[in-house]
Amino acid sequence: MASHMGDGAKEEFLRDFGEHYGYPKGPKSIDQIRATEFKRLQFQDLVYLDHAGATLYSDLQMESVFNDLTSNVYGNPHSQSDSSSSTLDIVKNARLQVLDYCNASPKEYKCIFTSGATAALKLVGEAFPWNCSSSFMYTMENHNSVLGIREYALGCGAAAIAVDIEEDIHPGITGETLTTKMSLHQIQRRNVARSTEGESTGDVYNLFAFPSECNFSGLRFGLDLVNIIKEDSSKILGISSVCKNGQWMVLIDAAKGSATMPPDLSKYPADFVAISFYKLFGYPTGLGALIVRNDAATLLKKTYFSGGTVSASIADIDFVKRREGIEELFEDGTVSFLSIVSIRHGFKILSSLTVSAISRHVASLALYTRRMLLAMRHGNGSSVCILYGHHNSKKLHHEMGSIISFNLKRPDGSWYGYREVEKLASLSTIQLRTGCFCNPGACAKYLGLSHLDLISNTEAGHVCWDDHDIINGKPVGAVRVSFGYMSTYEDAKKFVDFVASSFVSPQNHINHGNQMKGLENGFVDTGYYLKSITIYPIKSCGGFSARSWPFSSNGLTYDRQWILKSPTGEILTQKKVPEMGFVSTFIDLSQGILFVESPRCKERLQITLESNVYEDAIEDIELYGQRYKVYSYDNETNAWFTEAIGRTCSLLKYSSFNQDFTLKKIKGAATCRDMKNKLNFANEAQFLLVSEESVCDLNRRLSSDVQKGISGRAIVQVSASRFRPNLVVSGGRPYAEDGWRHIKIGNKHFSSLGGCNRCQIINLALNSGQVQKSNEPLATLASYRRVKGKILFGILLKHATIDGEQQQGGDSWLHVGQDIHPD
């Protein structure tokens, strides 16, 4: 039945988009392309929707590259040998191919190869003939790599101005007419302008920069802007005195837009165009190009010279004669000739499908997905998805590219955090991107973030790529999906279904986004007792169980008192080094020794608990916003751990931490971490408690999903140890611990800090020396244990000292079998 319904949905899609979807007139259909050239996506059951970040290379393309490089000898094109000469010819042909892709005449344009689109933009910025009468104008929707040009302009005394572009369509007797309006933001100047006496307007050059497609919203800018700015800029620039003088030149950032709609430079003769090849066809990375008009190139001022850019130079006097060819003058050193050799195989893929067919194919998927997202409603009738960009029906197809940028709302109108969306998408094997995508202007514009918002967010510690996605009730970024030439209807459908199943609330009431289920009726709430105690001496390494164990103000004695650090200062965990889980530990308190073993090491390592460290070798490290003082160990100990985990590392032991630094560091910032109590190197709290009954309920759900065909995999069963708890309790109902605020174990009191937010580490299974990774159990937990972006399982505890407790004669030990009394 489900298959039939799925087929019906695709039939409806093909009725709407079949004329444009799937290359109906191409050499291969989209299904054939995916089956033969992108088998790895099917093998990994992966939906890849980050083509704006980097599109995918095809098997056929890479086979052609491999055959080419293994069948031919390519030498440095600066040499004179036969192999070098043939390489030089291929490089020249590659330049022509790039120009042809943008319909640029070789008589009017040159192709300068760079290390990427960013390097091409930087080249323009540093070589442009700025002076104090110049202006650098750029649309708000621009990548940081374009905004960075502002530094060169301001540094030379020029003005910098951000602008908003609005294009309106007006119906008329002879058809629709397009009018362009521009509104200027405040003028930026860094240096006091020098006297401009003697400078004629002919000596002043201004630069206008815009993207062909905004990498945040997918909005395509009309390329008519090129002609308007160059020929009649006064129409839209107004009467601002800063814009009156000199000649205007135009820069297009086509890194994203050229993948589906390269600029036609015969119609829109921009002076500079930056492109990136991995965004066109996936490979090679580290290679881009600057397409430059010949007359514009003669104005660029080159300071540095290198091998390949000079005809002659003398070492001990100030003499240099630069090469006259535009490409030779600006390509410092040897170009990446093997990468340049490879791009013809990528262009061959694109030309076989044709760029116009690719554009139509991708547009059909993007339009379908936008429609489906906009149509989603919660049970109370409220909208689920807010899209960014122009989305009225007339403009959807023509003005929007392959990008869809959005945020999701709960039924009560509050926002789902974009990191929550990304986390759940990853569990569903959907790869997308979140954040501001290095486009701060578009991000602020579409999200309604003021200058005050942006500055206060930064002062609160928010930086690109962190986990702060909602600040003061506002999203500080968005979710972005983007399609490529090999994307399919099935990719789009799986993504739409994922959003519907994970974020649409069918109930006709406001649930504030909580999906905490599991507190089911029918269980007899019997007594609780402590089933096991586990200590993890070295953070992220294996632990050991004990019948009884002491604890102190830091938690269980010696729990996470050691860490492993990389040579770069990174604290190593299983998230990046899963092999750490194979390192087993045991502490003999009577001998005062920590024993460490690894299947990779012949000898068992013995570390004396209170010595073996270099007492003089105390250093400071920062972890989780806390600053710790730590002791280091000798080279022999470090060499043992390096062999055990397969990468260079050093062992450090906890000494103390600076609480004043901690409180100052996190002032005003939201955190789950227990900052008021002493901690060793635990992530969030002194103790982590998991219920045996909750684990059993989870396993029942895992088995049920497989039997219903939801998972599609073998039955996964997990033990409590998968969650790395310190304390496992038995008795009572599943998830009863969610409601505990205070508990008493024996005669010791503990307070709950709330649920433990789970990550991908619980999906790692260590079996027979192999690390096996799946989506479970986190995917199943996400289906019923989500609260405000967190997937909770187990609770965090801290020791609560009650007045007079120390005088009651109780020892600071926990014992397996002790009764547990929740408050």
C-alpha angles and dihedrals in degrees: 000000000000091000091051091049090048091052090050091053091052092048089055090049091051091050088058100036109014092110091062105024126091103007097277090183097037131105090257133023119237090254091054091048092052094044095050107026105031103037090141091070092057092043091055093037086233130162107201114199104160101091091135087063095043129332123221128263117228128237090239092052093051093045088055091048092049093048091048095051094043094046099046139049114228119190133191105290089221090067126082101227123117093254090049092048092052089049090052090053092052090049090052091050090049090056090054091048091054092049091048090052088062093037090244119157113236086221091062104028140044130202116226113191115222137174090263144320090289091057090049091053092045090052090057092047097050096041100040113114097246122175135165091274094052126103130208109202123182138169118254087240098074136124119249088250088066094041088055089068085070089074092063092046096048091043090060093049095259124140123250122204131180116211139193118223122208123185119193127192115217122191116228142171092264094039139281121329126203121220123190123210126187128196119194126221121213118307114251122211128168105178125047105255114254122228111288096201112138093020111119121207088247089069093055120092125186129193128215116192131190137152121247086222126016108239090210103050105012090238111154117218118221109252088217082088087078094061094039094053095043099042109025109010093153090073093070104015091063124203098312107146091220090065101044103082131076139355123317121225125188131224121192120198098210096166092117103021097052091067091074105008116022114195115263101229093187088067100028107035101198115180096225132022124182120203137175123210100207088059089055101047109351100251141101105033120196093046131101139145142228113216106203134182111242094236091048091049092058089061095055114104114219117197106170121063129194144165110316096020099078134063092203141351136177119223102213102037134049098264130126133153112200125212116259100217111100095224093045092048096054104034103088114207125339114340119235089266099173090054090047089051088054099055094075088068090054093048088050090060092050095046092050089058095031122231092250091056090046090051093051092045094051093043091055091055093045094048092047091050093047091051093050094048093048091050095056116111134178119235090265091056097254121137119260101197133048112196123203121223133033110325110165112128096252094055102035096091102034105039103035125077132200094297126097115188120185150138129223129232133209121230090262091056097254119127131257107227114248090229089060089053092048093047094051092043089055090053087054090050091249115139115206137141134249137188130051095311092227089294105113096167096055090041093054093041097052097036093047095238114164125211087257090053092050095047095045091048090053092047089051088060102262113149134164114290096015125126097252100109101150119043122176090349095304128106112241094200142008145236116259130195121180133182133223136200091272096048117119140206087251090059092052093044094051090051093048091048090049092055092046095049097042104038110021113093110207095191116103092232139071113265097172090235095292118145099174105147132157104082091115129176122241098061120115107230098226126172124293130230137178107264100182145354121213128188124198106196096180116046111252093003125108120289135211135226126237134189091221132011138174124237135197139186088293096054128259109006111267092000108150091346092140132054137183118233129196122228088257091058097256115144106233122229137166089262089076101015108038090173088076086079090069092062106096126201140195132177123209104199093190091057094035092229135133110211117203127188136181132182087229094057126068096204127061111234119230120199119186107229098224102031140023089091126109099248090198093048098081117150137174123242131176121223130165090352093306128110115222134190110222139182122228132216137226126277093257092058092046091049090054092055091043089058093042097057099027098241136081112271144143132224120239129187126212116251106163142314135232107242094183089058090048096053093045092048096055100035108142094002123118113243140164094204120110098243099166097064132060115265134182113210097310114136100235117346147009094259138021116205126195128184119231089213092053090052090051091051090050090052090051089054092047090053092045093052092053092048090050090050094243097123101038090207139092117285112282118207123182134197126218089257090069087075094050095231125178092208130033117192128198130205138045129053127328111269094007085131089071089076098045116113099168131012136184120217109190102318096330124102126219135182125215118236091191135261125338113247109226130218139185094285091084087062091066114099117192108207129163093339093310129112110224118191126194137152093260142135091006094060092055092044089052090058094063111007103060122127121173094329097320128109104213129201124154126002135261119235138193128194110256114205109215120205109271095009093124090053094054092081095245117145121229093249135111120214131199109247096034115141117251120213116192117205 
